[in-house]
Short mmCIF file of C-alpha atoms in Angstrom, two decimals:
data_model
loop_
_atom_site.label_atom_id
_atom_site.label_comp_id
_atom_site.label_asym_id
_atom_site.label_seq_id
_atom_site.Cartn_x
_atom_site.Cartn_y
_atom_site.Cartn_z
CA MET A 1 0.00 -0.03 -0.03
CA ARG A 2 1.40 3.43 -0.94
CA TYR A 3 0.95 6.51 1.13
CA LEU A 4 1.50 10.21 0.87
CA GLU A 5 3.86 11.10 3.66
CA LEU A 6 4.21 14.69 5.04
CA LYS A 7 7.04 15.30 7.64
CA ILE A 8 6.87 18.60 9.55
CA GLN A 9 9.86 19.78 11.57
CA ALA A 10 9.25 22.07 14.46
CA SER A 11 10.43 23.02 17.93
CA GLU A 12 8.67 21.60 21.20
CA GLN A 13 6.63 24.63 21.26
CA GLY A 14 5.80 24.34 17.60
CA VAL A 15 4.66 20.70 18.01
CA GLU A 16 1.95 21.89 20.42
CA GLN A 17 0.77 24.49 17.88
CA ILE A 18 0.85 22.19 14.97
CA THR A 19 -0.98 19.40 16.82
CA ALA A 20 -3.75 21.84 17.76
CA LEU A 21 -3.86 22.99 14.13
CA LEU A 22 -4.14 19.37 12.77
CA LEU A 23 -6.77 18.44 15.25
CA GLY A 24 -8.67 21.42 14.10
CA MET A 25 -8.59 20.12 10.58
CA GLY A 26 -9.88 16.81 11.81
CA ILE A 27 -6.63 15.00 11.46
CA THR A 28 -6.35 12.80 14.56
CA GLU A 29 -3.60 10.32 13.57
CA MET A 30 -0.03 11.41 13.60
CA SER A 31 3.32 10.32 14.70
CA ILE A 32 5.54 12.52 16.86
CA ASP A 33 9.21 11.83 16.97
CA ASP A 34 10.62 14.04 19.65
CA PRO A 35 14.25 13.52 20.58
CA HIS A 36 13.66 15.13 23.88
CA ASP A 37 11.52 12.07 24.95
CA MET A 38 14.82 10.33 25.28
CA ASP A 39 15.80 12.57 28.17
CA ASP A 40 13.16 10.81 30.44
CA ILE A 41 14.46 7.49 29.29
CA LEU A 42 18.09 8.31 29.92
CA GLN A 43 17.16 9.63 33.43
CA LYS A 44 15.39 6.26 34.02
CA LYS A 45 12.33 7.93 35.54
CA HIS A 46 10.52 4.48 35.36
CA GLU A 47 12.69 1.97 37.30
CA TYR A 48 11.98 -0.91 34.89
CA GLY A 49 12.41 1.18 31.77
CA TRP A 50 15.62 -0.30 30.34
CA ASP A 51 18.78 -2.24 31.09
CA TYR A 52 21.02 -0.99 28.21
CA ILE A 53 20.67 1.57 25.47
CA GLU A 54 22.84 1.38 22.33
CA ASP A 55 25.02 4.42 21.78
CA ASP A 56 23.56 5.43 18.35
CA LEU A 57 20.08 5.90 20.13
CA LYS A 58 21.82 8.85 22.10
CA GLU A 59 22.98 10.69 19.16
CA ASN A 60 21.17 13.64 17.39
CA LEU A 61 19.33 14.54 20.62
CA ASP A 62 19.55 18.23 19.58
CA ARG A 63 17.55 17.88 16.33
CA GLU A 64 14.10 19.20 15.96
CA PRO A 65 11.14 16.99 16.67
CA VAL A 66 9.26 15.78 13.52
CA ILE A 67 5.46 15.22 13.04
CA SER A 68 4.61 12.68 10.44
CA LEU A 69 1.35 12.28 8.65
CA TYR A 70 0.25 9.51 6.21
CA PHE A 71 -2.60 9.69 3.64
CA ASP A 72 -3.57 6.74 1.55
CA GLU A 73 -2.30 7.71 -1.90
CA ALA A 74 -5.45 6.14 -3.57
CA ASP A 75 -7.69 8.44 -1.60
CA PRO A 76 -8.79 11.35 -3.88
CA LYS A 77 -8.69 13.60 -0.88
CA ALA A 78 -4.98 12.77 -0.12
CA GLN A 79 -3.53 15.66 -2.14
CA GLN A 80 -6.29 17.98 -0.83
CA MET A 81 -5.32 17.23 2.75
CA ALA A 82 -1.76 17.72 1.98
CA VAL A 83 -2.35 21.13 0.46
CA MET A 84 -4.48 22.12 3.48
CA VAL A 85 -1.80 21.07 5.89
CA LYS A 86 0.91 22.97 3.98
CA GLY A 87 -1.36 26.11 3.99
CA GLY A 88 -1.82 25.72 7.65
CA ILE A 89 1.94 25.52 8.43
CA SER A 90 2.49 28.56 6.24
CA ALA A 91 -0.25 30.51 8.17
CA LEU A 92 1.57 29.47 11.45
CA GLN A 93 4.81 30.96 10.12
CA ARG A 94 3.13 34.30 9.14
CA ARG A 95 1.38 34.36 12.68
CA GLN A 96 4.82 33.77 14.37
CA GLN A 97 6.58 36.51 12.14
CA ALA A 98 3.82 38.80 13.23
CA GLY A 99 4.52 38.18 16.92
CA GLU A 100 1.16 36.53 17.59
CA PHE A 101 2.77 33.90 19.94
CA GLY A 102 5.05 36.42 21.80
CA GLN A 103 8.36 37.86 21.00
CA GLN A 104 10.27 34.95 22.64
CA ALA A 105 8.15 32.33 20.82
CA ASP A 106 10.14 29.90 18.58
CA LEU A 107 7.97 27.38 16.78
CA GLY A 108 11.17 25.99 14.85
CA SER A 109 11.87 25.60 11.24
CA LEU A 110 8.27 24.66 10.31
CA THR A 111 9.51 22.91 7.24
CA VAL A 112 7.20 20.39 5.37
CA THR A 113 8.66 17.53 3.23
CA GLU A 114 6.38 15.35 0.94
CA ASN A 115 7.11 11.88 -0.15
CA ILE A 116 5.37 8.86 -1.44
CA VAL A 117 6.30 5.66 0.65
CA ASP A 118 5.28 2.09 0.24
CA ASP A 119 4.53 0.22 3.47
CA GLY A 120 6.17 -2.81 1.75
CA ASP A 121 9.51 -0.97 1.99
CA TRP A 122 9.49 -1.34 5.80
CA LYS A 123 6.53 -3.58 6.92
CA ASP A 124 8.18 -6.81 6.06
CA LYS A 125 11.77 -5.79 5.36
CA TRP A 126 12.99 -7.34 8.65
CA LYS A 127 11.82 -10.70 7.34
CA GLU A 128 14.79 -10.72 4.89
CA TYR A 129 17.17 -11.12 7.91
CA PHE A 130 15.30 -13.75 9.90
CA LYS A 131 16.40 -17.07 8.72
CA PRO A 132 16.08 -20.68 10.16
CA THR A 133 18.57 -20.72 12.98
CA LYS A 134 19.78 -23.61 15.20
CA VAL A 135 19.76 -22.01 18.62
CA THR A 136 20.51 -24.86 20.94
CA LYS A 137 21.66 -28.52 20.59
CA SER A 138 18.27 -29.58 19.41
CA LEU A 139 16.15 -26.44 18.83
CA VAL A 140 15.98 -24.85 15.35
CA VAL A 141 13.70 -21.64 14.98
CA LYS A 142 12.22 -21.51 11.61
CA PRO A 143 10.23 -18.59 10.24
CA THR A 144 6.89 -19.63 8.73
CA TRP A 145 7.84 -18.19 5.36
CA GLU A 146 11.20 -20.06 5.02
CA ASP A 147 11.75 -23.65 3.98
CA TYR A 148 13.98 -25.87 6.16
CA GLU A 149 14.72 -29.63 6.03
CA LYS A 150 14.78 -30.97 9.47
CA LYS A 151 17.71 -33.16 10.37
CA GLU A 152 17.83 -36.17 12.73
CA GLY A 153 17.41 -35.15 16.42
CA GLU A 154 16.22 -31.51 15.66
CA LEU A 155 13.01 -29.97 17.04
CA VAL A 156 11.89 -27.29 14.74
CA ILE A 157 9.79 -24.28 16.10
CA GLU A 158 7.71 -22.63 13.56
CA ILE A 159 7.29 -18.95 14.39
CA ASP A 160 5.78 -15.73 13.01
CA PRO A 161 6.60 -13.17 15.79
CA GLY A 162 4.46 -10.42 14.13
CA MET A 163 4.55 -7.45 16.49
CA ALA A 164 5.62 -9.59 19.59
CA PHE A 165 9.03 -10.05 20.93
CA GLY A 166 10.83 -13.56 20.41
CA THR A 167 12.38 -14.85 17.17
CA GLY A 168 15.06 -16.86 19.02
CA THR A 169 17.89 -14.98 17.43
CA HIS A 170 18.04 -12.41 20.28
CA GLU A 171 20.81 -13.30 22.83
CA THR A 172 18.46 -13.30 25.70
CA THR A 173 15.77 -15.55 23.87
CA SER A 174 18.83 -17.91 22.87
CA LEU A 175 19.90 -18.13 26.48
CA CYS A 176 16.46 -18.91 27.77
CA LEU A 177 16.10 -21.58 25.23
CA GLU A 178 19.36 -23.12 26.20
CA LEU A 179 18.45 -23.14 29.90
CA ILE A 180 14.96 -24.58 29.25
CA GLU A 181 16.55 -27.33 27.18
CA LYS A 182 19.11 -28.07 29.97
CA TYR A 183 16.84 -28.26 32.85
CA ILE A 184 13.34 -29.39 31.53
CA LYS A 185 12.22 -32.94 32.21
CA ALA A 186 9.49 -34.85 30.26
CA GLY A 187 6.16 -34.29 31.98
CA ASP A 188 7.14 -30.99 33.60
CA ASP A 189 4.71 -28.09 33.92
CA VAL A 190 6.17 -24.88 32.66
CA LEU A 191 5.28 -21.15 33.23
CA ASP A 192 6.51 -18.55 30.76
CA VAL A 193 6.07 -15.04 32.16
CA GLY A 194 5.78 -12.26 29.48
CA CYS A 195 5.72 -14.87 26.73
CA GLY A 196 5.76 -12.63 23.80
CA SER A 197 5.64 -14.54 20.55
CA GLY A 198 5.33 -17.80 22.70
CA ILE A 199 8.67 -19.16 21.48
CA LEU A 200 9.84 -20.44 24.98
CA ALA A 201 6.27 -21.93 25.75
CA ILE A 202 6.47 -23.70 22.37
CA ALA A 203 9.96 -24.93 22.89
CA SER A 204 8.88 -26.29 26.30
CA GLY A 205 6.06 -28.19 24.66
CA LEU A 206 8.29 -29.62 21.98
CA LEU A 207 10.81 -30.69 24.67
CA GLY A 208 8.20 -32.80 26.42
CA ALA A 209 6.43 -30.51 29.00
CA LYS A 210 2.96 -31.75 30.01
CA ASP A 211 1.23 -28.39 30.53
CA VAL A 212 2.67 -25.04 29.54
CA LEU A 213 1.13 -21.60 30.40
CA GLY A 214 2.29 -18.50 28.76
CA ILE A 215 1.10 -15.25 30.43
CA GLU A 216 1.33 -11.85 28.48
CA ILE A 217 0.04 -8.42 29.37
CA ASP A 218 -0.01 -7.45 25.71
CA PRO A 219 -3.24 -8.56 24.11
CA VAL A 220 -1.59 -8.37 20.56
CA ALA A 221 1.05 -10.77 21.69
CA VAL A 222 -1.41 -13.09 23.25
CA GLU A 223 -3.08 -13.49 19.74
CA ILE A 224 0.20 -13.96 18.08
CA GLY A 225 1.39 -16.44 20.71
CA ASN A 226 -1.62 -18.68 20.42
CA SER A 227 -1.28 -18.45 16.59
CA ASN A 228 2.26 -19.87 16.93
CA VAL A 229 1.08 -22.54 19.34
CA ARG A 230 -1.41 -23.74 16.78
CA LEU A 231 1.21 -23.68 13.99
CA ASN A 232 3.35 -26.00 15.98
CA GLY A 233 0.44 -28.37 16.78
CA LEU A 234 0.63 -27.85 20.57
CA SER A 235 -2.90 -26.37 21.39
CA GLU A 236 -3.61 -29.36 23.71
CA ASN A 237 -0.90 -28.52 26.26
CA VAL A 238 0.21 -25.13 25.58
CA LYS A 239 -1.86 -22.07 26.20
CA VAL A 240 -1.15 -18.28 26.07
CA VAL A 241 -3.50 -16.23 28.13
CA TYR A 242 -3.75 -12.42 28.88
CA GLY A 243 -3.06 -11.40 32.38
CA ASP A 244 -0.58 -10.37 35.09
CA LEU A 245 1.32 -13.06 36.95
CA THR A 246 0.52 -11.27 40.20
CA LYS A 247 -3.21 -11.21 39.76
CA GLY A 248 -5.28 -14.25 39.96
CA VAL A 249 -2.94 -16.82 38.49
CA ASP A 250 -2.60 -20.10 40.61
CA PHE A 251 -0.69 -22.20 38.12
CA LYS A 252 2.29 -23.97 39.66
CA ALA A 253 5.22 -25.07 37.52
CA ASP A 254 8.35 -27.19 37.68
CA LEU A 255 10.17 -24.74 35.59
CA VAL A 256 9.50 -20.89 35.17
CA ALA A 257 10.89 -18.81 32.47
CA ALA A 258 10.89 -14.99 32.12
CA ASN A 259 12.59 -13.29 29.26
CA LEU A 260 12.11 -9.75 30.55
CA MET A 261 14.07 -6.68 31.49
CA ALA A 262 16.14 -7.17 34.54
CA ASP A 263 14.15 -4.62 36.78
CA ILE A 264 10.85 -6.32 35.86
CA VAL A 265 12.35 -9.75 36.80
CA LYS A 266 13.32 -8.26 40.12
CA ILE A 267 9.81 -6.96 40.70
CA LEU A 268 8.16 -10.24 39.86
CA SER A 269 10.70 -12.63 41.52
CA ALA A 270 9.06 -12.63 45.05
CA ASP A 271 5.72 -13.48 43.49
CA VAL A 272 7.19 -16.14 41.09
CA ALA A 273 8.36 -18.15 43.97
CA ARG A 274 4.62 -18.94 44.74
CA HIS A 275 4.25 -20.48 41.45
CA ILE A 276 7.22 -22.92 41.62
CA LYS A 277 6.80 -26.40 42.85
CA PRO A 278 9.17 -27.82 45.47
CA GLY A 279 12.36 -28.55 43.75
CA GLY A 280 11.46 -26.40 40.73
CA ILE A 281 13.60 -24.09 38.79
#
């Protein structure tokens, strides 16, 4: 699908004025990329916010915020909307020059760029880099859209992560899979906390677990997780449910996995103990 993309550069103060302008035009869907949002993240105002941030995410923090709008190119009103938005931005510039917002007001550059973009350029681009991967001694993770010839002794996890975390190629996921493979015993009950795509729960089922419960607080991930469970033919003993481990879950497991950020694991750890059977891991 092709879209008419408008990108508007402005200061933080300008973002407020532009947002009000767009809402007045009936435009309620927009994306705001404000580098200043990174300040709160870097100051770790939420204790569970992050464990590690790559250096390139800290670059260009002094650039202007950008508001992005997308109109379906096939919509006859797309160009009309673009012209209306550009006219509104030009009017803002004139009002600023006239001092209407005060002598010290700075709405930023208020530049507008227009492009035609195809969602195929980004929506599925990541799939090019997700290939069948052997992540443990026996477990192979295979994207649903790739072919793979299973070798003797291998267990193949069919996965389409969609918008959920967990392809098996991320280091934390691979480590969790290695540990599950190391410690699981046939007939074990397994609890996967924050199960994302369901990959750890599915691996547990393939490795011989009797009952596996994946818990996920994101409803989209719940849908994706259950879809992947069905893909692997494990619907009888593996389930992904929406919920919070700390609220109303009485499942007890021989093994609990939680591929989450360290601070969240710390918050959950005391409660998780109530869900582990004697001698469990």
